[in-house]
Each structure stands twice: as structure tokens, then as C-alpha cells.
XYZ file of C-alpha atoms in Angstrom:
631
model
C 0.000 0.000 0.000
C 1.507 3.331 -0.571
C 2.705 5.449 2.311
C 0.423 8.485 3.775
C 2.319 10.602 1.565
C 1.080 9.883 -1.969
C -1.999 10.321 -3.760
C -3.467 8.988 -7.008
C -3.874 11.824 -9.405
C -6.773 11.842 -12.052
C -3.619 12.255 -15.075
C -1.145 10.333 -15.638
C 1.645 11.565 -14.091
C 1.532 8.720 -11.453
C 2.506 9.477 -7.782
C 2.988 12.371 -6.274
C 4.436 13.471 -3.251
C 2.011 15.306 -1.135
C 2.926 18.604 0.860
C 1.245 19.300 4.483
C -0.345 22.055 4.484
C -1.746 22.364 8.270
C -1.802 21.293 11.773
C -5.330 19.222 11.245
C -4.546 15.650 11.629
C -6.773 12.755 9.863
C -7.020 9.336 9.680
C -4.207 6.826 7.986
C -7.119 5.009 7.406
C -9.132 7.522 5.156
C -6.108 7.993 3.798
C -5.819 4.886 2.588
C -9.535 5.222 1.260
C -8.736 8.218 -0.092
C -5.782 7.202 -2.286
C -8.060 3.717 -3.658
C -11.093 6.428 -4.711
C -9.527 9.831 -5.233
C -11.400 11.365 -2.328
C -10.604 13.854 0.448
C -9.197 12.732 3.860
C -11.192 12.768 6.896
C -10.562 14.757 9.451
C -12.704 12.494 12.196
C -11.316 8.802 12.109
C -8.231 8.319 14.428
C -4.364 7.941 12.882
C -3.664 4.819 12.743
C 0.494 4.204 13.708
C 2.736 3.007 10.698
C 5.424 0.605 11.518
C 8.916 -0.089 10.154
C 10.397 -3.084 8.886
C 12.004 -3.248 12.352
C 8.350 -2.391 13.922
C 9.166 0.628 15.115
C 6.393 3.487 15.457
C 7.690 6.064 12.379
C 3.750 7.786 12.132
C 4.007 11.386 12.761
C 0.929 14.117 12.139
C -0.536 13.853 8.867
C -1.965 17.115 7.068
C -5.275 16.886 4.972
C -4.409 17.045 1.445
C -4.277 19.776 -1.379
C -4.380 20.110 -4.443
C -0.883 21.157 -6.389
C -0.534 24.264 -7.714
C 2.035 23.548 -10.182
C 2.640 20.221 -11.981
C 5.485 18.378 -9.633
C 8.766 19.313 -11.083
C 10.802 17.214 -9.075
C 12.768 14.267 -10.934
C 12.295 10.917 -9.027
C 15.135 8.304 -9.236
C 16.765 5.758 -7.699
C 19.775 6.167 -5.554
C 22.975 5.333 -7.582
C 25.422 3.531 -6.966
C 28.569 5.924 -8.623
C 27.190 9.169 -9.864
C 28.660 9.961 -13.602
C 30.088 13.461 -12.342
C 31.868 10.871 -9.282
C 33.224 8.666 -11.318
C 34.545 11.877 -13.620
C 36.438 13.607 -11.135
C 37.964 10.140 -10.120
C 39.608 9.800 -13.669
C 40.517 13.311 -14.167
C 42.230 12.982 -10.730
C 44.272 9.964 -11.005
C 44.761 10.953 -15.047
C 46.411 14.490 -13.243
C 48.056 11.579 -10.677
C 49.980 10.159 -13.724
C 50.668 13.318 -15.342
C 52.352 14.098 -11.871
C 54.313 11.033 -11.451
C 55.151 11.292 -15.425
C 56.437 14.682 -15.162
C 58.869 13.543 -12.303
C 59.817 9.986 -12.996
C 60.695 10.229 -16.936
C 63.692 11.142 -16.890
C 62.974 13.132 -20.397
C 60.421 14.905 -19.591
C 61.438 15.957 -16.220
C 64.534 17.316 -17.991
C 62.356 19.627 -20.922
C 60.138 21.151 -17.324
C 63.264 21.186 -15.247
C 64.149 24.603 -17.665
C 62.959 27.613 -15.101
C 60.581 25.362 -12.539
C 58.473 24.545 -14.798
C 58.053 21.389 -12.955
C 56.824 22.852 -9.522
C 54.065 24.644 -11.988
C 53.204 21.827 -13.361
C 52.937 19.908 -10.379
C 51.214 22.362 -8.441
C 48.468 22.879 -11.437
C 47.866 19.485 -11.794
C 47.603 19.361 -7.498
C 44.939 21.897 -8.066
C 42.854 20.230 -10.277
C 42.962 16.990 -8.041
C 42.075 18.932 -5.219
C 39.088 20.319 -7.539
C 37.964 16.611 -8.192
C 38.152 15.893 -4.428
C 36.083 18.880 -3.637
C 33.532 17.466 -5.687
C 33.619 14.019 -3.840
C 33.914 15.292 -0.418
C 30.464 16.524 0.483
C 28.745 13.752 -0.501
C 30.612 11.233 1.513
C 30.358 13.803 4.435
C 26.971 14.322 4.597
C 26.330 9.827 3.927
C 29.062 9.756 7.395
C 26.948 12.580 9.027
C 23.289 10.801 8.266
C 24.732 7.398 9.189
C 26.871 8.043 12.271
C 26.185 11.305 13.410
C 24.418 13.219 15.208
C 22.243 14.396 12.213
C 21.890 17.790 12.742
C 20.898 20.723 10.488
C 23.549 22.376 11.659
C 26.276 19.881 10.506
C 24.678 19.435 7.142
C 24.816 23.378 6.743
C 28.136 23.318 7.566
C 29.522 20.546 5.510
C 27.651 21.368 2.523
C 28.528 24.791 2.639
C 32.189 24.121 3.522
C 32.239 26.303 6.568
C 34.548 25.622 9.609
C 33.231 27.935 11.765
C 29.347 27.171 10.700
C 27.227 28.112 14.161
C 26.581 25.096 16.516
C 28.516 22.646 13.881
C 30.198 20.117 16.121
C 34.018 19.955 17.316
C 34.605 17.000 14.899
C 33.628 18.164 11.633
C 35.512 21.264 12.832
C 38.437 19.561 12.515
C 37.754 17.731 9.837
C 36.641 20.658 7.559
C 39.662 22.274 9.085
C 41.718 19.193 7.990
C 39.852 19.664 4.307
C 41.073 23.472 3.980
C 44.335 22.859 5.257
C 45.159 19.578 2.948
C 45.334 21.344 -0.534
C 47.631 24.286 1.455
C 50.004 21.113 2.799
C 50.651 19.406 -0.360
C 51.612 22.221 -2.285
C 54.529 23.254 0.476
C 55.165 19.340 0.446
C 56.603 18.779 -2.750
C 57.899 21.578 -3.065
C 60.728 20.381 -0.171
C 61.644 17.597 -2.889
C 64.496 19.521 -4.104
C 67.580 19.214 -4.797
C 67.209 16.069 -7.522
C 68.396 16.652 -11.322
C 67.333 14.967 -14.596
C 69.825 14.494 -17.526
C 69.913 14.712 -20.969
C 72.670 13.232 -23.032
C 73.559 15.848 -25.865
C 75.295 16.739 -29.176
C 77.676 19.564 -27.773
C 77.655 20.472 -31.770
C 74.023 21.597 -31.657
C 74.377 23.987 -28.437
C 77.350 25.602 -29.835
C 77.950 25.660 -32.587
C 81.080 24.684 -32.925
C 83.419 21.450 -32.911
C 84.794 20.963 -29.294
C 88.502 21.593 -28.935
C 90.683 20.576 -26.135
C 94.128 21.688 -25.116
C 96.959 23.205 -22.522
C 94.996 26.031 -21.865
C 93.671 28.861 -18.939
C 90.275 28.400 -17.488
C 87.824 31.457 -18.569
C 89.317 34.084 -16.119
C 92.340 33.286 -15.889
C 93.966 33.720 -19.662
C 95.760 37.152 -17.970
C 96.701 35.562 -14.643
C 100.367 34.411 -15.054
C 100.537 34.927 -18.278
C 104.218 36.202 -18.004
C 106.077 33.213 -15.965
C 102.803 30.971 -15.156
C 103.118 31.166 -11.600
C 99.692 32.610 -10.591
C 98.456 29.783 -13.208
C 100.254 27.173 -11.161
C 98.680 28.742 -7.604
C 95.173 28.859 -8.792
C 95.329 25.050 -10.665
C 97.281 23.559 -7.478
C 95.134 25.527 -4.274
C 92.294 23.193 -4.237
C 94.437 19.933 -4.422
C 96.339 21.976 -1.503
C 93.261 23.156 0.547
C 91.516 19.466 0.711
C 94.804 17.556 1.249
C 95.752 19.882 4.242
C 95.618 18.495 8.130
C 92.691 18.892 9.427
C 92.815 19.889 13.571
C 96.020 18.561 12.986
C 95.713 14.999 11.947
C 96.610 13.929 8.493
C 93.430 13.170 5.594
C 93.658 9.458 3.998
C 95.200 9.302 0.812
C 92.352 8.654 -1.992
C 92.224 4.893 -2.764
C 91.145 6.131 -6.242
C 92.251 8.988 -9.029
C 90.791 12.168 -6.997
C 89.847 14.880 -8.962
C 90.826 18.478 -7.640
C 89.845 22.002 -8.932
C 90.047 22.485 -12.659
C 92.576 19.759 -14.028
C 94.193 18.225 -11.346
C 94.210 14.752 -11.116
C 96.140 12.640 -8.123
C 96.039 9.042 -9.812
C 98.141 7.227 -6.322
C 100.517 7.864 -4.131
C 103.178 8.331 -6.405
C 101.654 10.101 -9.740
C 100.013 12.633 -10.563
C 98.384 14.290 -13.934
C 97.627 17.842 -15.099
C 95.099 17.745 -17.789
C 94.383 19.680 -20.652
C 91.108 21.387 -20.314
C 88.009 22.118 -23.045
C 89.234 25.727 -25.018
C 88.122 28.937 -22.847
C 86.011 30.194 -25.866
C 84.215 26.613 -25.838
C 83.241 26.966 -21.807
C 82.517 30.411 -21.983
C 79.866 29.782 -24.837
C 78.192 26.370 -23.081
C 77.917 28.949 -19.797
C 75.903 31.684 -22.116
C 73.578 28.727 -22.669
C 72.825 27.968 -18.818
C 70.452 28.924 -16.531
C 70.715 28.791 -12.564
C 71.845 25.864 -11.003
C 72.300 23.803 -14.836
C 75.359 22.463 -15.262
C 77.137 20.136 -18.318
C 79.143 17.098 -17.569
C 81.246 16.763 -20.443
C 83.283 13.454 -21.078
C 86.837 13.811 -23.328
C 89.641 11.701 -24.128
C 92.665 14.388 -23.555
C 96.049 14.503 -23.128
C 97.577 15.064 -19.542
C 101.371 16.101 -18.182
C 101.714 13.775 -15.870
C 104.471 13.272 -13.279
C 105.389 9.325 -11.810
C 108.100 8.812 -9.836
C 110.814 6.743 -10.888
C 111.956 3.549 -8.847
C 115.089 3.313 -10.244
C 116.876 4.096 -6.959
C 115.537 0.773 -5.380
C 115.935 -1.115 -8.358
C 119.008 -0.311 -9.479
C 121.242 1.353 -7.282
C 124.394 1.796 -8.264
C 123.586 2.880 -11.443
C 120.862 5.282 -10.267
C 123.946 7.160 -8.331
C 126.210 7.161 -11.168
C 123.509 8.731 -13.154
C 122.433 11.400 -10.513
C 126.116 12.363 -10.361
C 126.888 13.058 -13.423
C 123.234 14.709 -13.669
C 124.004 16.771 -10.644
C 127.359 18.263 -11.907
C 126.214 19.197 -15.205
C 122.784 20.775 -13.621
C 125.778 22.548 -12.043
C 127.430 24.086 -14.703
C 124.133 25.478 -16.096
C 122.096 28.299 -15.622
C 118.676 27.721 -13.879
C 119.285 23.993 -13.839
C 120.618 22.891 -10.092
C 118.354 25.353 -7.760
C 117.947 26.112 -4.080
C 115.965 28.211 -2.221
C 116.235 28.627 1.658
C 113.193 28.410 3.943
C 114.801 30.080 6.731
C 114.006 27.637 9.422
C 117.040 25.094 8.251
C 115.453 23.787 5.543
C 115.378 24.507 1.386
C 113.488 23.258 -1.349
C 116.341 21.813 -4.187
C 115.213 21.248 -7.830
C 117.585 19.474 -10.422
C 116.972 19.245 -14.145
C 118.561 20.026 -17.438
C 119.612 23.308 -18.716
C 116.844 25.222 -20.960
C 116.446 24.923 -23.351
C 116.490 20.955 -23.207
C 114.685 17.777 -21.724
C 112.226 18.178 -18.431
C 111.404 14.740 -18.525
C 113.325 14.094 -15.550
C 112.948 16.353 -12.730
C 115.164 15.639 -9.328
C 113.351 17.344 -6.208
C 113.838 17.175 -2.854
C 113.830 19.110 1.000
C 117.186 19.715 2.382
C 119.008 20.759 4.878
C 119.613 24.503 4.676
C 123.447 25.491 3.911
C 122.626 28.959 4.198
C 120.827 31.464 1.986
C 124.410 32.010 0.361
C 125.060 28.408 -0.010
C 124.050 25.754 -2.407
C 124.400 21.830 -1.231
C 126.740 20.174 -2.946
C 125.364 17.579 -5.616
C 126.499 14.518 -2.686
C 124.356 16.548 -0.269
C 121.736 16.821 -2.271
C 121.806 13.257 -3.052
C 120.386 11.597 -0.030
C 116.836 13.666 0.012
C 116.526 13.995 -4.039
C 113.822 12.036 -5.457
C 113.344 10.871 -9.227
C 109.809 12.115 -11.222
C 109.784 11.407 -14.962
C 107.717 13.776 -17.084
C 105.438 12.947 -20.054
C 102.417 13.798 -21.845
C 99.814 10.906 -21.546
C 97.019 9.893 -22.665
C 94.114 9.923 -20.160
C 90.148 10.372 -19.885
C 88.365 13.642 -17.720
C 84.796 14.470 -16.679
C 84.281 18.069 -16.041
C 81.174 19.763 -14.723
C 80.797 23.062 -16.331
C 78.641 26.004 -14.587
C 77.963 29.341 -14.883
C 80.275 29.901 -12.313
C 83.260 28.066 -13.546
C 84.793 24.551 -14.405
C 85.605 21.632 -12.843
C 87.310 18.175 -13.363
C 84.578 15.724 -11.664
C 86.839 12.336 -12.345
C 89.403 11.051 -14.608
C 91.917 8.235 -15.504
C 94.947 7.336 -17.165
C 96.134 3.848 -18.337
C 99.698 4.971 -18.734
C 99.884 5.180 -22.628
C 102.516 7.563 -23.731
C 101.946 10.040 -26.581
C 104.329 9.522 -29.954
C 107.569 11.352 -29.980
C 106.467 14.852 -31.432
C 103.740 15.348 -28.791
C 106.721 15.144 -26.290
C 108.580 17.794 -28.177
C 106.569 20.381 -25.455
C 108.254 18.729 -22.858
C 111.748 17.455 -24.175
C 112.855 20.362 -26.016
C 111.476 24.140 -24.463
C 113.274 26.491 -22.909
C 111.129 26.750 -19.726
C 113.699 27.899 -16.861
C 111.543 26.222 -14.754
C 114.066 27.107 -11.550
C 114.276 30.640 -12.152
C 110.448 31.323 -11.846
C 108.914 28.244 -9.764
C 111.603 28.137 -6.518
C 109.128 30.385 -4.087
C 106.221 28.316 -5.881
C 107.453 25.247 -4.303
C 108.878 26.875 -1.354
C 105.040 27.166 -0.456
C 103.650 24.300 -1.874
C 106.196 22.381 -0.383
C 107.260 23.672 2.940
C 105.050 21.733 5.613
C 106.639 18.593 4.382
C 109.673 19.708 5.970
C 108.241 20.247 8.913
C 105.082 19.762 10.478
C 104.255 17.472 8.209
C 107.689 15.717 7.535
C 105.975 12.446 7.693
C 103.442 12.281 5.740
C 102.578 10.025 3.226
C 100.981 13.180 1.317
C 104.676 14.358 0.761
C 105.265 12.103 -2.758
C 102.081 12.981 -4.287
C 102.685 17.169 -3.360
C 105.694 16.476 -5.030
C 104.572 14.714 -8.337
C 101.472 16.913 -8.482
C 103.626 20.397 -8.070
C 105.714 19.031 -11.317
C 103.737 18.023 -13.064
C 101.687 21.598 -12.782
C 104.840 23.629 -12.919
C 105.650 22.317 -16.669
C 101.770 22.214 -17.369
C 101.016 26.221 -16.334
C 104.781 27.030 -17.398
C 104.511 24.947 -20.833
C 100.917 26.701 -21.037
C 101.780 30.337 -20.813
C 104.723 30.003 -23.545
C 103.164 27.913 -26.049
C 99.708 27.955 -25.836
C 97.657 29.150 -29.369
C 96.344 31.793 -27.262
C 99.420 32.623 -25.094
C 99.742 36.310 -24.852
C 103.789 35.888 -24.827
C 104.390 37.461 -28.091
C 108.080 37.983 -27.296
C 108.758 34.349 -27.106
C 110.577 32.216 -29.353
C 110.030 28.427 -29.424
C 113.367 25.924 -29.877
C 114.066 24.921 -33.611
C 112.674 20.945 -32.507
C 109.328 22.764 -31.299
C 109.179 25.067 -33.834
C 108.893 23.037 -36.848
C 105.789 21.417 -35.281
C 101.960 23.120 -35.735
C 100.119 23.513 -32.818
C 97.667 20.844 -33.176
C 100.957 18.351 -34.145
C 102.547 19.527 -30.404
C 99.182 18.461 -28.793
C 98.929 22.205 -27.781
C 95.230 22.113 -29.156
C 93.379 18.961 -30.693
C 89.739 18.543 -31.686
C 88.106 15.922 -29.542
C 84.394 14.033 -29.643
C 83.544 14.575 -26.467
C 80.058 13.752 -25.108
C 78.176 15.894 -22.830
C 74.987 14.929 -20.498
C 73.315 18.526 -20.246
C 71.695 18.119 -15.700
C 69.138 20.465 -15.178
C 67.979 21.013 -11.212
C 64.472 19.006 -10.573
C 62.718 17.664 -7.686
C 63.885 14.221 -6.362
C 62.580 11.127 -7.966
C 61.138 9.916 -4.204
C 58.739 7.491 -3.393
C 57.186 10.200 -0.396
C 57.071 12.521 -3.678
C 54.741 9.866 -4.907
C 52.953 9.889 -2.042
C 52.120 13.202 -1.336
C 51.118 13.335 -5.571
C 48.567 10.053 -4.385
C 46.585 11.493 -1.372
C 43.816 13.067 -3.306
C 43.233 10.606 -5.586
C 43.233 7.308 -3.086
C 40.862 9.927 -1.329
C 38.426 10.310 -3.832
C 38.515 6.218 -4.094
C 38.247 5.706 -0.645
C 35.236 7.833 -0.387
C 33.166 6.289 -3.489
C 33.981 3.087 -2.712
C 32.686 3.818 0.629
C 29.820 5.288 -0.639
C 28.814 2.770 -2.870
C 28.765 0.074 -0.554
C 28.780 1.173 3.361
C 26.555 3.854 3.230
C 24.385 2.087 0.500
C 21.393 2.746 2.302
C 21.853 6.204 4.031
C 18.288 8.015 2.295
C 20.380 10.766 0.574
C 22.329 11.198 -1.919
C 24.647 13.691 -4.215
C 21.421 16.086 -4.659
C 21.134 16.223 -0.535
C 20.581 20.170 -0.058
C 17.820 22.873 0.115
C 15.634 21.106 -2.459
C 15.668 18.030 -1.620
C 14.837 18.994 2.229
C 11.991 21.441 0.807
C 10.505 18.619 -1.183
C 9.811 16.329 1.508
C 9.754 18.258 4.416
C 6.940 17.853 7.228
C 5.767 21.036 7.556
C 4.236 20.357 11.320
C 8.150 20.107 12.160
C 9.278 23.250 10.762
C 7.715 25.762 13.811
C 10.975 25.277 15.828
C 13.065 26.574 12.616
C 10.770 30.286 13.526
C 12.918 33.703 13.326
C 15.806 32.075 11.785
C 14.688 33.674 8.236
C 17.509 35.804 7.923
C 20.207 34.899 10.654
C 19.839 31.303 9.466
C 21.160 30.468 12.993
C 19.923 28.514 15.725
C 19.684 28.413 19.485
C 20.511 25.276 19.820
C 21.099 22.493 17.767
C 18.428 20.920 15.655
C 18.217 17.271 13.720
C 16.947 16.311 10.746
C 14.978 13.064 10.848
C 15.004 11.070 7.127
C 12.496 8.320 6.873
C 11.745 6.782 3.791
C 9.020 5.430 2.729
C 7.982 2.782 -0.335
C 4.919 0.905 -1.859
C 6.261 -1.609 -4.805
C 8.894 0.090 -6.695
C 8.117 3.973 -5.698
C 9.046 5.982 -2.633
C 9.443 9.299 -0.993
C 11.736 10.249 1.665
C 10.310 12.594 4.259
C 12.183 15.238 6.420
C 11.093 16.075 9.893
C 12.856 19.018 12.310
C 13.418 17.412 15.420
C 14.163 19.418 18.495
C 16.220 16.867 21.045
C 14.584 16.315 24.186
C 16.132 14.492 26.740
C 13.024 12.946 28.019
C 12.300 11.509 24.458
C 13.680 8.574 22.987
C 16.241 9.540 20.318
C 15.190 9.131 16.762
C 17.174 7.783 13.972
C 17.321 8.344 9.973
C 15.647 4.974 8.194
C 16.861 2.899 5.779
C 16.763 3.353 2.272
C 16.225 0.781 -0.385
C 18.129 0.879 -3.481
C 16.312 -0.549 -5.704
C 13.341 1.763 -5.170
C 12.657 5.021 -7.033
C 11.847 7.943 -5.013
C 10.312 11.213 -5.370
């Protein structure tokens, strides 16, 4: 039988949900008879209580009916399951989710938004328009929460449909939960935005960004073409400080020697204990034109096979001992004859710094050096005196492999190697026949670089590799200056054996196929990243799945709001709602009581304004059936 509510209308626009119109109750009875003939309730016959499926007492004062006014606008249906607009904002949202983890994770893509932070806008768009979709999802799983475990109140529906933390009379817990809804959207986008400090990369064709085929060679850094460009000194401070600066005691105690090649400053490159290499570094006009290209905290790692001047020290004094004297003495006393080829320079605190080699111009490939005991500023040692601190380095130009990363700030050799392969003859010629004087300009050089190991650090094991890498800079910067293609040293004249050779034949300056990987700044390719990117979306799941199967049966749905209320409202209830017309506040708080009703497969829902009493038994929302369509 259909419920008190519905009449049978003379057209054919079926069932329609009644409106009370005023405090004159009738009979359920003549209801009844009234919806079988089409006749006007009684007003005499006694109400007749209507029961639940759970036989509970859910009759409440029935009005005498009207006629409508208006054919029924309203749009009945039956409560679904996922609403289309639902289901929408669940596939935008996790479509925006892997846009999100796309534009981090692909290592491609992450590089082309890296260009300017283009990834944090991207991100953060695509954060708002998942916070959009869960906006859209929210409510409704709010107000199914609020109908089936809470306190049902106008009050909280007010507030959670309108959004409003501070809503009068809403409760403490959807306080904080609103509050918790405001404040998500604000979190995540200061969240990932504390996932700095990753990088993508981009392997490269140096060609395209330049311009220009990639040349290589004994050359300045940008900046420093003018610095030293007389003797080479200032070249050799500014390539050998930061080997000097991280190799130096620390609080006193001595660092561990690298177990690897270590990489220091622009070229330097300690391969052990007992050699070390100078390399030759990309062409200033090269570095200076891949820094026009990059932004704020880019960089290019570049990759080169290049030659080095590298400095080993020779074992020939263990090995061979007798004739390693023999040599050194008649070494020694021809050094002696010769300008700028036996030199000493006093400390002043009983030691000096001795350096042996040939006389310029001729071979540097061997290179006696050693700390003495001071004869006096006046004095030289004697070549036997010399003999028992001097130690052996041969000089060559190798072969080896360096990584640089280039900045806009400046360059720097990452890593490197060398396998010991020794150029052919004429790409010696820079070392084996130059005039380089190298003890007339390089003495105070290595009185500094050297000193410490005299002293407070006279036993080291840092003193051999100071030693090989101060030689093998002091012929690099020296070498450099003199005979570089872009030396400023007009005034000098290169040996006939040097002469005959072109730059590029020396090994002064060389093309070179290098490869470059181009590392832009992005966020870091985390799996909390991920996780902040997933909230929304596993929210928006959560809550439909939820939806669709807990609160199943809660009599509302998405539509829930002002018309839904007005449509099936009890007007008897509505007298404690008085003088809240335009305050739309309350003295206390108020519930709203849903009971739905159903007769075959129609139904209406009906709305009653409960004030609680705490005398009164509390009353609580009914239970909706699916499957039934209602008005």
C-alpha cells in the first residue's frame, strides 16, 4: 500500500508526493480510502500508527491534502550507486596523478620542465585540479558519514555542505575535519615543493648547443687567460690551491690518501701515491659559450679523451742502485754548470726546497726534487748533499680520460683516468725540447707548496704525491703560458725541434668528440614525492567506494541540499526553525529526521525538524532501499 504521503492523481503523471499544508490531523485510514477512490481525507477517524520493517512506530501528524498548484517538477530516481560526475572527477584525478608522477619519474620529460621550474608549476596545477575533483567528492561522503553516524543535525549538514569551519553550533569534529579539508590542498603544495635538490639528464650533441666542434688543449680556465701569463706562476697557484686546501691536516691529523684517481679544482688529477696528472682542459672560448647557454643551477658534464702532463716517480733508486747514483752524479754536476738547472731556495728555518733538471732549453722529462738541509741562503748543497733527500719524477704527456662539470660559475674536473699510454715522440717535443727555466720562476712556488713537508708534516705520506702533483703543474702552467695558441707571450721564441711542429701536431690544441649529459635542477625522484602526488586521488577512491557500498542505504544522496529537504519536508516540524529567516542560525542544535518510505517500486523520503529532548527517545534516519525510485 503506498505510504500516507502519496496520492493517485486523475492524469497520468503517477505518484505524487504530497505537501502538508496544516496542523489538522486525519485518519491513515481515510487515507488509505482516499488514495483507492480519489477522495478527500477525513478529518474524524483516528491515525492509525505506521510501523517499520524493524516495527518501530515512524507515524508522525498527517496534514489533509491539497491540491498542487504547479505540476510536480521534481525528478524521481533511484539512488545510484557511482554518480557519472563521481566517477569523472575520479579519472581526471588519477589521469592528473599520472601526469604528476610522469612529469617527475621520466627522466625526459622531467629534464624539458626542469628549464625555469616549470616542474613545480606543473605539479602544483595538476595538485589543483585533483584537489578540484576531491572537492567534488567530499560533500557527498560527508553528509552519507553525518546521516549514518552522526548526530544528524541541520547544523552539521549546513556546515559541511557549505564548507564552513566555523558554521554556528557545527560540532568539534567536523571542525576539525573541515579544518583538515582546507588545510590539505595548502600542505601538499609546500610538500613537494621540499623535494628539491634532484636533477634529470639529458645526453647531448655539444655540436648543436654551440655551434662549434669541441677543442681541447693546454689552456687557462675562462678568467684566468691574464693571470700568469708572463712566468705561469699565478696559473700554477690557482690550478694547485684546491688539491692543496683538501689535502691539508685537518685539527692537525693527516686526511687518507684517496684509494682512487681524486679529482681536484680544474685539471688536477692525483692518480696514487706516487703520480700525478695535469690535464688539458676544453678551449676557454668553448666553456665560456656552453655557460651563455645555462640557466641557474644547470650544469654540463662533459666526457673527453685528452692529453695530460703527468708526473710518476721513478723507482730506479731501489731497483738499481748503483747505477741510479752514477747517473744522478753526473746529472748533478752538469745541472751545475748550467744556468737555472741545479736550484735552491732557503726556507729560513734550516730547511730549502732543491730542484735538479737540465739546462733550458732541453729535456724536463726528468725532474730531481727534494727538501734539504739549509746550507745557508748564500750556499748551495753540494750535488752529494743533495743526493740523499733527491727524489726521481719522470715527465710525459699521456694519454688519459676527464669528466668536467661546467657552470655558470666556472669549471671543474669531476673524475678522470689514465692507463699509462705515452703520446708519440712529437707530442713530447713540449716537454723534451722548451726552454722553460723552470728554476728561475717556480723556486718560491714550491717553497710554499712544499714547505710543511719539511716540517710539520715531515711524515706524511701526502709528501710524494705534493711532489709529483707540483711538477707536473709547474711544466703544465709554465709549458701553457709560452706555447699555448692563445698565449699572450708574443716575445717568445720556441726551440728549432718545437718550432717546426703546428700547434695541433705539439698536442697544444686537438679537436676531440667529447660527449656531454646537459643536468638540469628538478625535484627528487622519491617514493614520499609519490605519495604526497597520491593522497587526493586514493581519497576520492576511498570515499566512493565507501559510498557505494557502506553507506548504501543512508536516504540521501549527491542532490542532498535545500531542495531536496523542501521537497519532503513535514511542515508540522518546521515551527521550531521560527525567526531564523535571515540569521539562518539557531539556538541550539536541531536534527533532521530522514524516513523513507515505499509501496512496490516507488518511494518518498520525508524530512522532519526534530528538536532533542532528553526525556524523548532519540530518533534515527531509516533505511533506504536501493532498488526503489523515489520522489
Amino acid at each position: 500500500m503506498p505510504s500516507h504521503r502519496w496520492q493517485r492523481l486523475e492524469n497520468d503523471q503517477g505518484y505524487e508526493l504530497r505537501v502538508p499544508a496544516s496542523h489538522t490531523s486525519y485518519s491513515a485510514e481515510e487515507s488509505a480510502h482516499s488514495y483507492r477512490r480519489g477522495r478527500k481525507h477525513s478529518t474524524d477517524d483516528r491515525q492509525k500508527p505506521i510501523l517499520d520493517r524493524h516495527g518501530r512506530d515512524v507515524s508522525f501528524t498527517i496534514s489533509p491534502a491539497r491540491e498542487p498548484s504547479h505540476p510536480p517538477l521534481g525528478k524521481p530516481t533511484v539512488k545510484k550507486r557511482f554518480h557519472i560526475l563521481h566517477v569523472f572527477a575520479a579519472a581526471i584525478s588519477l589521469i592528473c596523478f599520472a601526469l604528476a608522477i610522469t612529469a617527475v619519474a621520466n627522466e625526459d620529460i622531467s629534464w624539458r620542465l626542469g628549464l625555469k621550474n616549470y616542474q613545480l608549476i606543473v605539479l602544483g596545477f595538476l595538485l589543483g585540479i585533483m584537489n578540484l575533483c576531491l572537492g567534488s567528492v567530499v560533500p557527498t561522503t560527508f553528509l552519507h558519514f553525518e546521516a549514518r553516524y552522526g548526530s544528524s543535525t541541520l547544523q552539521n549538514y549546513n556546515g559541511i555542505l557549505r564548507n564552513e569551519v566555523f558554521s554556528s553550533k557545527l560540532s568539534l569534529g567536523w571542525r576539525i575535519i573541515l579544518s583538515m579539508v582546507v588545510a590539505l590542498p595548502l600542505g601538499l603544495s609546500v610538500a613537494y615543493k621540499t623535494f628539491t635538490g634532484g636533477e634529470s639528464t639529458k645526453v647531448i650533441n655539444t655540436t648543436t648547443f654551440t655551434g662549434n666542434t669541441s677543442y681541447y688543449g693546454m689552456f687557462a680556465p675562462p678568467g684566468l687567460q691574464l693571470l700568469g701569463e708572463k712566468t705561469g706562476v699565478s696559473l700554477f697557484s690557482n690550478a694547485t690551491l684546491p688539491f692543496a686546501v683538501t689535502s691539508s691536516q685537518q685539527n692537525g691529523s693527516e686526511p687518507p690518501l684517496p684509494t682512487d684517481a681524486q679529482a681536484y679544482g680544474f685539471n688536477i688529477l692525483l692518480l696514487n701515491n706516487e703520480s700525478a696528472a695535469v690535464l688539458d682542459i676544453p678551449q676557454p672560448s668553448y666553456v665560456s659559450a656552453v655557460q651563455s647557454l645555462l640557466a641557474g643551477g644547470e650544469s654540463w658534464n662533459i666526457s673527453a679523451p685528452v692529453f695530460a702532463t703527468v708526473a710518476t716517480y721513478n723507482h730506479s733508486r731501489s731497483r738499481r742502485p748503483e747505477a741510479y747514483e752514477s747517473y744522478f752524479d753526473s746529472f748533478c754536476e752538469a745541472a751545475v754548470e748550467s744556468s737555472g738547472a741545479y736550484t735552491h731556495m732557503s726556507m729560513m728555518n734550516d730547511w730549502s726546497v732543491m730542484l735538479l733538471n737540465h739546462a733550458s732549453p732541453g729535456d724536463q722529462s726528468l725532474q730531481y726534487i727534494g727538501l734539504t738541509p739549509d746550507p745557508g741562503i748564500e750556499h748551495i748543497p753540494s750535488c752529494s748533499a743533495f743526493f740523499p733527500y733527491a727524489r726521481l719524477y719522470d715527465l710525459s704527456r699521456q694519454l688519459c680520460q676527464g669528466t668536467w662539470s661546467i657552470t655558470r660559475g666556472g669549471i671543474q674536473l669531476v673524475h678522470g683516468s689514465c692507463n699509462g699510454t705515452i703520446l708519440p715522440p712529437d707530442r713530447q717535443e713540449l716537454i723534451v725540447h722548451n726552454s722553460l727555466f723552470l728554476g728561475v720562476w717556480y723556486m718560491s712556488s714550491l717553497v710554499e707548496f712544499l714547505g710543511p713537508f719539511a716540517t710539520t708534516r715531515n711524515h706524511s705520506e701526502w709528501t710524494s704525491p705534493y711532489m709529483a702533483t707540483g711538477l707536473a703543474a709547474m711544466l703544465w702552467s709554465r709549458i701553457t703560458v709560452l706555447n699555448s695558441p692563445i698565449s699572450q707571450v708574443a716575445s717568445f721564441k720556441a726551440p728549432q725541434e718545437l718550432a717546426r711542429l703546428t700547434a695541433e701536431e705539439a698536442g697544444l690544441i686537438y679537436p676531440v668528440n667529447d660527449t656531454a649529459v646537459y643536468i638540469r635542477p628538478t625535484l627528487r625522484k622519491s617514493g614520499l614525492l609519490y605519495l604526497v602526488l597520491a593522497i587526493q586521488p586514493l581519497l576520492i577512491i576511498g570515499m566512493l567506494l565507501l559510498t557505494a557500498s557502506v553507506f548504501r542505504s543512508v536516504p540521501l544522496d549527491r542532490g542532498f541540499g535545500l531542495i531536496s529537504i523542501l521537497s519532503g519536508i513535514d511542515r508540522d516540524s518546521l515551527d521550531a526553525l521560527a525567526g531564523a529567516a535571515l540569521s539562518g542560525e539557531l539556538a541550539k542544535g536541531v536534527r533532521l529526521i530522514m524516513r523513507p518510505f515505499q509501496d512496490d517500486q516507488k518511494g518518498a523520503i520525508e524530512y522532519h525538524v526534530v528538536v532533542p529532548s532528553p526525556t524523548a527517545p532519540p530518533m534515527q534516519n531509516g533505511i533506504l532501499n536501493p532498488e526503489i525510485i523515489y520522489h
